[in-house]
Amino acid sequence: MVQKTHSTAPATQPPVETGSCEAPRSALSMFGTETHMGATIFYDQNSEIYGENEPADYVYKVLSGTVRTYKVLNDGRRQVGAFYLPGDVFGLEIGDEHTFSAEAITDSSILVVKRSTIIAQASRDNSVARELWAATARELRRTQDHLLLLIKNAQERVAAFLLEMADRSHSAGAIELPMSRQDIADYLGLTIETVSRTLTHFETAAAIELPRSRRIVLRNRSALHKLNA
Amino acid sequence: MVQKTHSTAPATQPPVETGSCEAPRSALSMFGTETHMGATIFYDQNSEIYGENEPADYVYKVLSGTVRTYKVLNDGRRQVGAFYLPGDVFGLEIGDEHTFSAEAITDSSILVVKRSTIIAQASRDNSVARELWAATARELRRTQDHLLLLIKNAQERVAAFLLEMADRSHSAGAIELPMSRQDIADYLGLTIETVSRTLTHFETAAAIELPRSRRIVLRNRSALHKLNA
DNA sequence: CGACCATTTGATATGGATCAAGCGATGTGG
DNA sequence: CCACATCGCTTGATCCATATCAAATGGTCG
C-alpha cells in the first residue's frame, strides 16, 4: 500500500517526497492502479496544488477527493479547465510550466511523481512513452469536448455536465457533487444564477431531483440526453 | 524535392501514394522541413480531406494552402476546430478514427504520411516518439487557447483571431485571409453578421483597415491586444 | 441562537442572434 | 459588351437568452 504523508502540503510548494518511496519499478505504473512509486500527499480543501506558470516538475494522480484546474483571465473571470476525480491524472505537461493552476476542491490525497523520472523511463521503455502520449491525447479529447460544450445553450451545457458527472462518478443512484455552483458555472462558462435556475428548471420538468444542493438524482436521463449533440 | 501528384484527391478516399515515396529515413522528418517520405496530394478548394469517424490511417502536413477541421452538431451548427496553414500538421490521432472532419479552404497541397509508419518508427526511435507526443501537446495547447476564446465577448474573440492570424501568417503588411466570414464565425462561435459588424467597428475605430473583405491591415495592434486576456 | 456562506429566486438590462434587405464583385449568356 | 443572376459580405431592425443587480432562503458551524 502507498504510504500516507499527513502533512497538508503548503500551497505552491513542491511536494516533499516521503521516506517510503520505493525503487521505481516502472513509470507506467504511475497511470496504473497498483503503483509503487512517488509520494502520496494530502491537500486540504481549497488548497493550491500548483499555480499557472510554475515549473511542471511533477505529475499528479487523484487517489481520493476532487481537483479543479483553472485559469484567471485579466478581467478577473475564472475559467475552470477540468475536474479530476479519483483515478484521473493531471498536471502532465510537455513544456516546463503548468498552463493552468490546480486546487483541491475537497480534502484530497494525491499521488505525486517526478516528471523527469517518467520521462527518463519513457526513453527506455516504449510503453511508457506511449502512455505519456496517450495521457496527453486523453486531455486533448477532453478539452475538445469541453470546447464543443461552450457553443451550446445553458440547458444543453448543464445537461451535458450532469451526464458527464453521472458517467464519471459511476455511482448508481445519486450524483454527489464535490464542487460548488460557482465551480460549475466557471466550467460551463455561465453564471451561478443561470446554473441554479437551469437546475431548478430540470427539477420542475421532473428530469432530476435535488434532495440537497450538491446531491442530484437523474430521473429522466434521456430527456437530458436529448438536449445534446 | 517531393514529387507532386496532380490528381485532385476524391473526397473521403484515402490518398494513393505515388511512385516517388522514398525509403523512409526518419518519420521525424514528417514534422521537419526537409522531408523525404510520404506523398504530396493536391486538394481542390472545399474538397474533403477526411471525415469525422473515418479511420485515421494518415497524418497530414500542409505544404501550401489552408485547411479547416470542423464538426457538425446535431442541430446543424458547425464548429470549426482549427485552421491549418503551411507547415502545420493535422489529422494525427492516437485512436483509430478522426475526431473532426477536414477540408481544404483553398486549393492546397498536402503531405500525407501513413500513421502506422510513423508509429513504427516511434517504437524504434525515441525522438520520433517524443515528436508524436509534442505534436499532440501542441494541439492540446491550441485547443485550450481556443476554449478560452469562447468565453470572451465578440470584440475580444475577433481581435484575438486577427492577432493570431497576423502572427501565424508572418507577413509584414496585411493579412490575407483564406477563409470566409462563415468560417471565421464558426471558429469563434459567433454569427457572420456579428463578425462582420465587429470588423467594421474596428475599422471605424481605426484599429484596422479593410481594403478588400479578405485583406486586413492591422493599424493599431495594441488596441486589439488590450481587448485580450 | 446568530453569523456566515452557498444557493435560489426575482426584476431588469444587454450583447449577440435572428430576420430581412441592400450592396459589390464575379461570372454567364445573349 | 452589357443585362442579369449569384454569391459573399455588410447593414439595419427587432428579439431573446443570459448577464447583472438585488434580495430572500436555507444550511452549517461557532
Short mmCIF file of C-alpha atoms (C1' of nucleotides) in Angstrom, two decimals:
data_model
loop_
_atom_site.label_atom_id
_atom_site.label_comp_id
_atom_site.label_asym_id
_atom_site.label_seq_id
_atom_site.Cartn_x
_atom_site.Cartn_y
_atom_site.Cartn_z
CA MET A 1 0.00 0.00 0.00
CA VAL A 2 1.03 3.50 -0.61
CA GLN A 3 2.32 5.24 2.44
CA LYS A 4 0.49 8.32 3.57
CA THR A 5 2.09 11.61 4.37
CA HIS A 6 -0.13 13.59 6.61
CA SER A 7 1.46 16.92 6.09
CA THR A 8 -1.07 19.07 4.35
CA ALA A 9 1.19 20.35 1.63
CA PRO A 10 1.72 24.08 1.73
CA ALA A 11 0.23 25.65 -1.34
CA THR A 12 2.56 26.15 -4.29
CA GLN A 13 5.45 24.47 -2.54
CA PRO A 14 6.79 21.45 -4.40
CA PRO A 15 5.83 18.26 -2.65
CA VAL A 16 8.42 16.67 -0.41
CA GLU A 17 8.76 13.00 -1.13
CA THR A 18 8.40 10.88 1.95
CA GLY A 19 10.56 8.01 3.03
CA SER A 20 8.62 5.12 1.61
CA CYS A 21 9.30 5.99 -1.99
CA GLU A 22 10.29 2.59 -3.29
CA ALA A 23 12.53 1.83 -6.21
CA PRO A 24 10.56 2.87 -9.24
CA ARG A 25 9.65 -0.39 -10.95
CA SER A 26 8.00 1.31 -13.89
CA ALA A 27 6.89 4.84 -14.51
CA LEU A 28 3.96 3.36 -16.34
CA SER A 29 2.62 2.30 -13.02
CA MET A 30 2.03 5.97 -12.43
CA PHE A 31 -1.01 5.57 -14.56
CA GLY A 32 -1.92 2.10 -13.42
CA THR A 33 -3.74 1.08 -10.30
CA GLU A 34 -1.09 -0.89 -8.44
CA THR A 35 1.50 1.79 -8.36
CA HIS A 36 4.55 1.73 -6.14
CA MET A 37 6.34 4.94 -6.87
CA GLY A 38 6.03 8.57 -5.97
CA ALA A 39 4.62 10.02 -2.81
CA THR A 40 1.09 10.47 -1.59
CA ILE A 41 0.30 13.96 -0.44
CA PHE A 42 -2.80 15.28 1.27
CA TYR A 43 -4.23 18.59 0.24
CA ASP A 44 -6.85 20.40 2.29
CA GLN A 45 -9.98 21.68 0.68
CA ASN A 46 -9.29 24.76 -1.49
CA SER A 47 -5.53 24.49 -1.15
CA GLU A 48 -3.40 25.12 -4.19
CA ILE A 49 -1.60 22.17 -5.71
CA TYR A 50 0.31 24.22 -8.24
CA GLY A 51 -0.04 27.56 -9.93
CA GLU A 52 -0.13 28.60 -13.55
CA ASN A 53 3.36 29.19 -14.93
CA GLU A 54 5.04 27.32 -12.11
CA PRO A 55 7.62 24.69 -13.09
CA ALA A 56 5.87 21.49 -14.11
CA ASP A 57 8.21 19.18 -12.24
CA TYR A 58 5.57 16.75 -11.08
CA VAL A 59 2.71 14.74 -12.47
CA TYR A 60 -0.32 14.07 -10.29
CA LYS A 61 -2.92 11.38 -9.89
CA VAL A 62 -6.03 11.73 -7.77
CA LEU A 63 -6.36 8.93 -5.22
CA SER A 64 -9.28 10.44 -3.36
CA GLY A 65 -11.04 13.77 -3.48
CA THR A 66 -11.56 16.08 -6.40
CA VAL A 67 -9.33 18.62 -8.14
CA ARG A 68 -10.09 21.58 -10.39
CA THR A 69 -7.72 23.22 -12.83
CA TYR A 70 -8.41 26.79 -13.82
CA LYS A 71 -7.17 29.99 -15.30
CA VAL A 72 -7.98 33.53 -14.21
CA LEU A 73 -8.36 35.98 -17.08
CA ASN A 74 -7.13 39.54 -16.81
CA ASP A 75 -10.65 40.80 -16.20
CA GLY A 76 -10.99 38.56 -13.16
CA ARG A 77 -13.21 35.91 -14.70
CA ARG A 78 -12.17 32.38 -13.88
CA GLN A 79 -12.37 29.51 -16.36
CA VAL A 80 -12.29 26.02 -14.91
CA GLY A 81 -10.43 23.74 -17.30
CA ALA A 82 -11.40 20.40 -15.85
CA PHE A 83 -12.48 18.46 -12.79
CA TYR A 84 -10.36 15.47 -11.83
CA LEU A 85 -11.81 12.56 -9.90
CA PRO A 86 -10.07 9.57 -8.29
CA GLY A 87 -8.04 7.73 -10.91
CA ASP A 88 -7.54 10.81 -13.09
CA VAL A 89 -4.09 12.06 -13.99
CA PHE A 90 -3.47 15.80 -14.20
CA GLY A 91 -0.65 18.29 -14.37
CA LEU A 92 1.27 16.46 -17.11
CA GLU A 93 2.96 18.99 -19.37
CA ILE A 94 5.35 18.68 -22.24
CA GLY A 95 6.67 22.18 -21.64
CA ASP A 96 8.38 23.29 -18.48
CA GLU A 97 5.49 25.15 -16.92
CA HIS A 98 1.94 24.40 -15.92
CA THR A 99 -0.58 26.06 -18.21
CA PHE A 100 -3.36 26.06 -15.60
CA SER A 101 -3.49 26.28 -11.84
CA ALA A 102 -4.74 23.33 -9.77
CA GLU A 103 -6.60 23.29 -6.47
CA ALA A 104 -8.16 20.63 -4.31
CA ILE A 105 -11.94 21.05 -4.29
CA THR A 106 -12.31 18.76 -1.30
CA ASP A 107 -9.69 17.32 1.02
CA SER A 108 -7.76 15.11 -1.37
CA SER A 109 -4.98 12.59 -1.43
CA ILE A 110 -2.84 12.91 -4.49
CA LEU A 111 -0.13 10.67 -5.84
CA VAL A 112 2.79 12.81 -6.95
CA VAL A 113 5.52 11.59 -9.29
CA LYS A 114 8.56 13.41 -10.65
CA ARG A 115 8.06 14.18 -14.30
CA SER A 116 11.75 13.73 -15.02
CA THR A 117 11.53 10.19 -13.69
CA ILE A 118 8.70 9.32 -16.01
CA ILE A 119 10.37 10.93 -18.98
CA ALA A 120 13.60 9.07 -18.26
CA GLN A 121 11.64 5.82 -18.19
CA ALA A 122 9.91 6.73 -21.42
CA SER A 123 13.23 6.99 -23.18
CA ARG A 124 13.98 3.40 -22.16
CA ASP A 125 10.52 1.88 -22.30
CA ASN A 126 8.28 2.28 -25.33
CA SER A 127 5.13 1.52 -23.45
CA VAL A 128 5.83 4.38 -21.05
CA ALA A 129 6.40 6.76 -23.94
CA ARG A 130 3.15 5.59 -25.44
CA GLU A 131 1.39 6.15 -22.13
CA LEU A 132 2.65 9.71 -21.92
CA TRP A 133 1.33 10.36 -25.41
CA ALA A 134 -1.97 8.70 -24.55
CA ALA A 135 -2.40 10.79 -21.41
CA THR A 136 -1.94 13.99 -23.40
CA ALA A 137 -4.28 12.70 -26.11
CA ARG A 138 -6.96 11.99 -23.49
CA GLU A 139 -6.55 15.51 -22.23
CA LEU A 140 -6.88 16.81 -25.76
CA ARG A 141 -10.06 14.85 -26.27
CA ARG A 142 -11.50 16.12 -23.03
CA THR A 143 -10.67 19.69 -23.99
CA GLN A 144 -12.25 19.30 -27.42
CA ASP A 145 -15.45 18.02 -25.83
CA HIS A 146 -15.36 20.90 -23.38
CA LEU A 147 -14.92 23.36 -26.22
CA LEU A 148 -17.95 21.97 -28.01
CA LEU A 149 -19.95 22.46 -24.81
CA LEU A 150 -19.24 26.17 -24.80
CA ILE A 151 -21.09 26.87 -28.02
CA LYS A 152 -24.31 25.33 -26.70
CA ASN A 153 -27.10 26.99 -24.74
CA ALA A 154 -27.40 26.92 -20.97
CA GLN A 155 -29.71 23.92 -20.76
CA GLU A 156 -27.51 21.87 -23.04
CA ARG A 157 -24.40 22.77 -21.07
CA VAL A 158 -25.87 21.90 -17.70
CA ALA A 159 -27.42 18.69 -19.03
CA ALA A 160 -24.09 17.65 -20.52
CA PHE A 161 -22.36 18.41 -17.26
CA LEU A 162 -24.79 16.28 -15.26
CA LEU A 163 -24.48 13.36 -17.67
CA GLU A 164 -20.69 13.64 -17.64
CA MET A 165 -20.56 13.65 -13.85
CA ALA A 166 -23.02 10.78 -13.65
CA ASP A 167 -20.85 8.73 -16.01
CA ARG A 168 -17.64 9.51 -14.24
CA SER A 169 -18.79 9.05 -10.67
CA HIS A 170 -20.33 5.69 -11.68
CA SER A 171 -22.45 5.69 -8.56
CA ALA A 172 -25.77 4.01 -9.10
CA GLY A 173 -28.28 6.36 -7.51
CA ALA A 174 -27.49 9.99 -6.98
CA ILE A 175 -24.56 12.11 -8.05
CA GLU A 176 -22.72 13.66 -5.13
CA LEU A 177 -21.22 16.87 -6.45
CA PRO A 178 -17.97 17.87 -4.78
CA MET A 179 -17.89 21.28 -6.44
CA SER A 180 -19.83 24.47 -5.82
CA ARG A 181 -22.26 26.13 -8.18
CA GLN A 182 -19.54 28.68 -8.86
CA ASP A 183 -17.16 25.93 -9.94
CA ILE A 184 -19.80 24.50 -12.25
CA ALA A 185 -20.60 27.93 -13.64
CA ASP A 186 -16.94 28.65 -14.31
CA TYR A 187 -16.56 25.30 -16.01
CA LEU A 188 -19.59 25.83 -18.23
CA GLY A 189 -18.98 29.49 -19.00
CA LEU A 190 -22.23 30.54 -17.30
CA THR A 191 -23.13 32.49 -14.17
CA ILE A 192 -24.08 30.72 -10.98
CA GLU A 193 -27.59 32.18 -11.28
CA THR A 194 -28.07 30.58 -14.67
CA VAL A 195 -26.76 27.24 -13.43
CA SER A 196 -29.07 27.37 -10.45
CA ARG A 197 -32.10 28.37 -12.50
CA THR A 198 -31.42 25.67 -15.05
CA LEU A 199 -31.20 23.03 -12.34
CA THR A 200 -34.49 24.11 -10.80
CA HIS A 201 -35.98 24.09 -14.27
CA PHE A 202 -34.84 20.49 -14.75
CA GLU A 203 -36.31 19.65 -11.38
CA THR A 204 -39.63 21.25 -12.28
CA ALA A 205 -39.58 19.30 -15.55
CA ALA A 206 -39.03 16.13 -13.49
CA ALA A 207 -35.75 15.39 -15.22
CA ILE A 208 -33.82 15.49 -11.96
CA GLU A 209 -34.33 15.57 -8.18
CA LEU A 210 -32.42 17.89 -5.89
CA PRO A 211 -32.65 16.47 -2.37
CA ARG A 212 -29.71 18.65 -1.34
CA SER A 213 -27.98 21.26 -3.42
CA ARG A 214 -24.98 19.04 -4.02
CA ARG A 215 -26.88 15.77 -4.43
CA ILE A 216 -28.62 15.25 -7.74
CA VAL A 217 -30.68 12.28 -8.87
CA LEU A 218 -31.14 11.85 -12.59
CA ARG A 219 -34.79 10.94 -13.09
CA ASN A 220 -35.02 11.24 -16.86
CA ARG A 221 -31.66 10.68 -18.44
CA SER A 222 -32.98 10.57 -21.99
CA ALA A 223 -34.61 13.97 -21.60
CA LEU A 224 -31.22 15.35 -20.59
CA HIS A 225 -29.56 13.48 -23.41
CA LYS A 226 -31.96 14.87 -25.98
CA LEU A 227 -30.64 18.31 -25.20
CA ASN A 228 -27.26 17.27 -26.52
CA ALA A 229 -25.42 16.97 -29.80
CA MET B 1 12.05 17.59 -53.84
CA VAL B 2 8.79 15.99 -53.13
CA GLN B 3 7.06 14.63 -56.17
CA LYS B 4 3.70 16.06 -56.99
CA THR B 5 0.63 14.03 -57.74
CA HIS B 6 -1.75 16.13 -59.70
CA SER B 7 -4.81 14.04 -59.12
CA THR B 8 -7.17 16.13 -57.09
CA ALA B 9 -7.89 13.55 -54.46
CA PRO B 10 -11.52 12.43 -54.47
CA ALA B 11 -13.08 13.44 -51.21
CA THR B 12 -13.00 10.90 -48.40
CA GLN B 13 -10.98 8.43 -50.44
CA PRO B 14 -7.69 7.51 -48.79
CA PRO B 15 -4.81 9.07 -50.66
CA VAL B 16 -2.94 6.89 -53.13
CA GLU B 17 0.77 7.10 -52.59
CA THR B 18 2.67 7.93 -55.71
CA GLY B 19 5.80 6.31 -57.04
CA SER B 20 8.40 8.56 -55.55
CA CYS B 21 7.87 7.51 -51.97
CA GLU B 22 11.47 7.01 -50.94
CA ALA B 23 12.74 4.78 -48.21
CA PRO B 24 11.59 6.49 -45.03
CA ARG B 25 14.78 7.81 -43.47
CA SER B 26 13.03 9.06 -40.40
CA ALA B 27 9.41 9.57 -39.56
CA LEU B 28 10.52 12.60 -37.61
CA SER B 29 11.13 14.26 -40.91
CA MET B 30 7.39 14.24 -41.27
CA PHE B 31 7.41 17.19 -39.00
CA GLY B 32 10.61 18.72 -40.25
CA THR B 33 11.10 20.85 -43.28
CA GLU B 34 13.35 18.64 -45.41
CA THR B 35 11.09 15.65 -45.53
CA HIS B 36 11.56 12.76 -47.89
CA MET B 37 8.70 10.44 -47.14
CA GLY B 38 5.01 10.23 -47.86
CA ALA B 39 3.16 11.58 -50.84
CA THR B 40 2.07 15.05 -51.79
CA ILE B 41 -1.58 15.33 -52.72
CA PHE B 42 -3.48 18.27 -54.14
CA TYR B 43 -6.90 19.08 -52.84
CA ASP B 44 -9.23 21.47 -54.60
CA GLN B 45 -10.89 24.26 -52.69
CA ASN B 46 -13.66 22.96 -50.44
CA SER B 47 -12.81 19.31 -51.05
CA GLU B 48 -12.92 16.92 -48.11
CA ILE B 49 -9.61 15.54 -46.88
CA TYR B 50 -11.16 13.19 -44.37
CA GLY B 51 -14.41 12.87 -42.47
CA GLU B 52 -15.18 12.59 -38.81
CA ASN B 53 -15.14 8.97 -37.63
CA GLU B 54 -13.20 7.79 -40.65
CA PRO B 55 -10.14 5.63 -39.98
CA ALA B 56 -7.19 7.81 -39.03
CA ASP B 57 -4.67 5.98 -41.19
CA TYR B 58 -2.78 9.05 -42.30
CA VAL B 59 -1.16 12.13 -40.83
CA TYR B 60 -1.12 15.34 -42.83
CA LYS B 61 1.08 18.38 -43.21
CA VAL B 62 0.10 21.50 -45.09
CA LEU B 63 2.65 22.42 -47.77
CA SER B 64 0.58 25.17 -49.35
CA GLY B 65 -2.97 26.37 -48.92
CA THR B 66 -5.17 26.31 -45.85
CA VAL B 67 -7.19 23.60 -44.14
CA ARG B 68 -10.07 23.73 -41.68
CA THR B 69 -11.17 20.98 -39.32
CA TYR B 70 -14.73 21.03 -38.08
CA LYS B 71 -17.58 19.18 -36.54
CA VAL B 72 -21.27 19.48 -37.36
CA LEU B 73 -23.55 19.29 -34.33
CA ASN B 74 -26.87 17.51 -34.47
CA ASP B 75 -28.72 20.81 -34.78
CA GLY B 76 -26.78 21.69 -37.92
CA ARG B 77 -24.42 24.19 -36.39
CA ARG B 78 -20.82 23.81 -37.46
CA GLN B 79 -17.86 24.33 -35.14
CA VAL B 80 -14.51 24.91 -36.78
CA GLY B 81 -11.82 23.30 -34.65
CA ALA B 82 -8.78 24.90 -36.22
CA PHE B 83 -7.23 26.46 -39.28
CA TYR B 84 -4.00 24.91 -40.54
CA LEU B 85 -1.51 26.92 -42.53
CA PRO B 86 1.61 25.80 -44.40
CA GLY B 87 3.92 23.94 -42.04
CA ASP B 88 1.12 22.83 -39.74
CA VAL B 89 0.49 19.16 -39.01
CA PHE B 90 -3.08 17.94 -38.64
CA GLY B 91 -5.07 14.73 -38.53
CA LEU B 92 -2.79 13.00 -36.03
CA GLU B 93 -4.85 10.78 -33.75
CA ILE B 94 -3.97 8.31 -31.06
CA GLY B 95 -7.25 6.47 -31.54
CA ASP B 96 -8.29 4.77 -34.75
CA GLU B 97 -10.69 7.43 -36.00
CA HIS B 98 -10.57 11.10 -36.81
CA THR B 99 -12.46 13.19 -34.28
CA PHE B 100 -13.07 16.07 -36.69
CA SER B 101 -13.57 16.38 -40.43
CA ALA B 102 -11.01 18.21 -42.55
CA GLU B 103 -11.47 20.25 -45.72
CA ALA B 104 -9.22 22.34 -47.91
CA ILE B 105 -10.24 26.00 -47.65
CA THR B 106 -8.24 26.92 -50.73
CA ASP B 107 -6.56 24.69 -53.29
CA SER B 108 -3.92 23.02 -51.17
CA SER B 109 -1.00 20.69 -51.45
CA ILE B 110 -0.75 18.35 -48.52
CA LEU B 111 1.96 15.96 -47.48
CA VAL B 112 0.40 12.68 -46.44
CA VAL B 113 2.20 10.04 -44.37
CA LYS B 114 0.95 6.69 -43.13
CA ARG B 115 0.37 6.83 -39.41
CA SER B 116 1.46 3.22 -38.95
CA THR B 117 4.82 4.10 -40.47
CA ILE B 118 5.38 6.90 -38.02
CA ILE B 119 4.26 4.83 -35.08
CA ALA B 120 6.56 2.00 -36.11
CA GLN B 121 9.44 4.45 -36.23
CA ALA B 122 8.47 5.84 -32.85
CA SER B 123 8.86 2.42 -31.31
CA ARG B 124 12.46 2.31 -32.56
CA ASP B 125 13.40 5.96 -32.28
CA ASN B 126 12.86 7.94 -29.09
CA SER B 127 12.98 11.27 -30.79
CA VAL B 128 10.12 10.25 -33.06
CA ALA B 129 8.04 9.14 -30.10
CA ARG B 130 8.77 12.44 -28.46
CA GLU B 131 7.75 14.26 -31.60
CA LEU B 132 4.40 12.45 -31.69
CA TRP B 133 3.79 13.44 -28.11
CA ALA B 134 4.84 17.02 -28.82
CA ALA B 135 2.51 17.28 -31.81
CA THR B 136 -0.44 16.19 -29.68
CA ALA B 137 0.63 18.54 -26.91
CA ARG B 138 0.73 21.45 -29.37
CA GLU B 139 -2.75 20.55 -30.47
CA LEU B 140 -3.85 20.47 -26.84
CA ARG B 141 -2.40 23.89 -26.23
CA ARG B 142 -4.08 25.28 -29.29
CA THR B 143 -7.42 23.82 -28.20
CA GLN B 144 -7.05 25.24 -24.68
CA ASP B 145 -6.42 28.69 -26.13
CA HIS B 146 -9.39 28.27 -28.42
CA LEU B 147 -11.56 27.26 -25.47
CA LEU B 148 -10.55 30.37 -23.57
CA LEU B 149 -11.58 32.44 -26.58
CA LEU B 150 -15.12 31.13 -26.43
CA ILE B 151 -15.88 32.66 -23.07
CA LYS B 152 -14.96 36.16 -24.25
CA ASN B 153 -17.18 38.74 -25.91
CA ALA B 154 -17.42 39.26 -29.65
CA GLN B 155 -14.83 42.04 -29.86
CA GLU B 156 -12.31 40.07 -27.85
CA ARG B 157 -12.84 36.98 -29.98
CA VAL B 158 -12.44 38.78 -33.28
CA ALA B 159 -9.43 40.74 -32.02
CA ALA B 160 -7.78 37.54 -30.83
CA PHE B 161 -8.47 35.91 -34.16
CA LEU B 162 -6.89 38.78 -36.07
CA LEU B 163 -3.82 38.81 -33.86
CA GLU B 164 -3.47 35.04 -34.15
CA MET B 165 -3.71 35.12 -37.92
CA ALA B 166 -1.28 38.03 -38.10
CA ASP B 167 1.22 36.09 -36.02
CA ARG B 168 0.86 32.90 -37.96
CA SER B 169 0.89 34.34 -41.45
CA HIS B 170 4.02 36.34 -40.51
CA SER B 171 3.50 38.62 -43.47
CA ALA B 172 4.66 42.14 -42.77
CA GLY B 173 1.85 44.30 -44.10
CA ALA B 174 -1.66 42.97 -44.49
CA ILE B 175 -3.21 39.67 -43.51
CA GLU B 176 -4.65 37.81 -46.46
CA LEU B 177 -7.47 35.71 -45.08
CA PRO B 178 -8.04 32.46 -46.93
CA MET B 179 -11.29 31.71 -45.09
CA SER B 180 -14.77 33.13 -45.42
CA ARG B 181 -16.67 35.12 -42.80
CA GLN B 182 -18.69 31.98 -42.17
CA ASP B 183 -15.52 30.01 -41.41
CA ILE B 184 -14.39 32.71 -39.01
CA ALA B 185 -17.81 32.85 -37.37
CA ASP B 186 -17.88 29.08 -36.92
CA TYR B 187 -14.40 29.17 -35.43
CA LEU B 188 -15.28 31.94 -32.99
CA GLY B 189 -18.74 30.68 -32.05
CA LEU B 190 -20.39 33.81 -33.47
CA THR B 191 -22.64 34.58 -36.43
CA ILE B 192 -21.29 36.00 -39.64
CA GLU B 193 -23.26 39.18 -39.00
CA THR B 194 -21.52 39.71 -35.68
CA VAL B 195 -18.10 39.04 -37.20
CA SER B 196 -18.81 41.50 -39.99
CA ARG B 197 -20.16 44.17 -37.66
CA THR B 198 -17.20 43.77 -35.32
CA LEU B 199 -14.74 44.17 -38.17
CA THR B 200 -16.42 47.33 -39.41
CA HIS B 201 -16.42 48.57 -35.85
CA PHE B 202 -12.66 48.02 -35.64
CA GLU B 203 -12.30 49.81 -38.94
CA THR B 204 -14.33 52.76 -37.70
CA ALA B 205 -12.18 52.82 -34.58
CA ALA B 206 -9.11 52.93 -36.84
CA ALA B 207 -7.75 49.71 -35.40
CA ILE B 208 -7.75 48.00 -38.79
CA GLU B 209 -8.14 48.72 -42.48
CA LEU B 210 -10.27 46.61 -44.80
CA PRO B 211 -9.14 47.30 -48.37
CA ARG B 212 -10.90 44.12 -49.50
CA SER B 213 -13.05 41.85 -47.40
CA ARG B 214 -10.34 39.21 -47.13
CA ARG B 215 -7.42 41.59 -46.75
CA ILE B 216 -6.95 43.18 -43.38
CA VAL B 217 -4.30 45.63 -42.26
CA LEU B 218 -3.70 45.92 -38.54
CA ARG B 219 -3.36 49.60 -37.80
CA ASN B 220 -3.46 49.57 -34.02
CA ARG B 221 -2.24 46.26 -32.73
CA SER B 222 -2.12 47.36 -29.11
CA ALA B 223 -5.76 48.42 -29.20
CA LEU B 224 -6.65 44.93 -30.36
CA HIS B 225 -4.35 43.44 -27.79
CA LYS B 226 -5.93 45.42 -24.99
CA LEU B 227 -9.17 43.60 -25.66
CA ASN B 228 -7.50 40.37 -24.66
CA ALA B 229 -6.69 38.40 -21.55
"C1'" DC C 1 -29.08 31.40 18.73
"C1'" DG C 2 -26.78 34.11 15.47
"C1'" DA C 3 -23.34 34.87 11.78
"C1'" DC C 4 -21.86 33.40 7.59
"C1'" DC C 5 -21.76 31.41 3.21
"C1'" DA C 6 -23.90 28.92 -0.61
"C1'" DT C 7 -27.82 28.74 -3.16
"C1'" DT C 8 -32.17 30.15 -5.01
"C1'" DT C 9 -35.40 33.41 -6.74
"C1'" DG C 10 -36.87 37.86 -8.70
"C1'" DA C 11 -36.57 42.10 -11.74
"C1'" DT C 12 -34.23 44.35 -15.29
"C1'" DA C 13 -30.61 45.23 -18.79
"C1'" DT C 14 -27.97 43.99 -22.76
"C1'" DG C 15 -24.97 41.68 -26.23
"C1'" DG C 16 -25.40 38.97 -29.81
"C1'" DA C 17 -28.83 36.15 -32.59
"C1'" DT C 18 -32.26 36.36 -35.86
"C1'" DC C 19 -34.80 38.07 -39.67
"C1'" DA C 20 -34.55 40.92 -43.59
"C1'" DA C 21 -32.79 43.86 -47.07
"C1'" DG C 22 -29.08 46.13 -49.67
"C1'" DC C 23 -24.56 46.17 -51.89
"C1'" DG C 24 -20.49 44.97 -54.54
"C1'" DA C 25 -17.75 41.71 -57.05
"C1'" DT C 26 -17.64 37.91 -60.23
"C1'" DG C 27 -19.29 35.24 -63.78
"C1'" DT C 28 -22.61 33.86 -67.65
"C1'" DG C 29 -25.39 34.04 -71.58
"C1'" DG C 30 -27.49 36.76 -75.06
"C1'" DC D 1 -20.16 44.42 -74.19
"C1'" DC D 2 -23.89 44.68 -71.35
"C1'" DA D 3 -28.04 42.82 -68.62
"C1'" DC D 4 -28.67 39.75 -65.16
"C1'" DA D 5 -28.07 36.05 -61.78
"C1'" DT D 6 -25.26 34.57 -57.98
"C1'" DC D 7 -22.54 34.71 -54.00
"C1'" DG D 8 -20.19 36.70 -50.17
"C1'" DC D 9 -20.45 40.39 -47.31
"C1'" DT D 10 -22.44 44.39 -44.95
"C1'" DT D 11 -26.02 46.98 -42.75
"C1'" DG D 12 -30.48 47.63 -40.38
"C1'" DA D 13 -34.39 46.45 -37.07
"C1'" DT D 14 -36.05 43.58 -33.62
"C1'" DC D 15 -35.97 39.77 -30.31
"C1'" DC D 16 -34.39 36.78 -26.80
"C1'" DA D 17 -31.22 34.18 -23.75
"C1'" DT D 18 -28.33 35.02 -20.40
"C1'" DA D 19 -25.93 38.53 -17.52
"C1'" DT D 20 -26.43 41.67 -13.97
"C1'" DC D 21 -28.18 43.61 -9.86
"C1'" DA D 22 -30.67 42.70 -5.75
"C1'" DA D 23 -32.94 40.29 -2.18
"C1'" DA D 24 -34.67 36.16 0.17
"C1'" DT D 25 -33.82 31.48 1.81
"C1'" DG D 26 -31.50 27.71 3.80
"C1'" DG D 27 -27.85 25.09 5.68
"C1'" DT D 28 -23.60 24.91 8.68
"C1'" DC D 29 -20.70 25.93 12.39
"C1'" DG D 30 -19.19 28.52 16.25
#
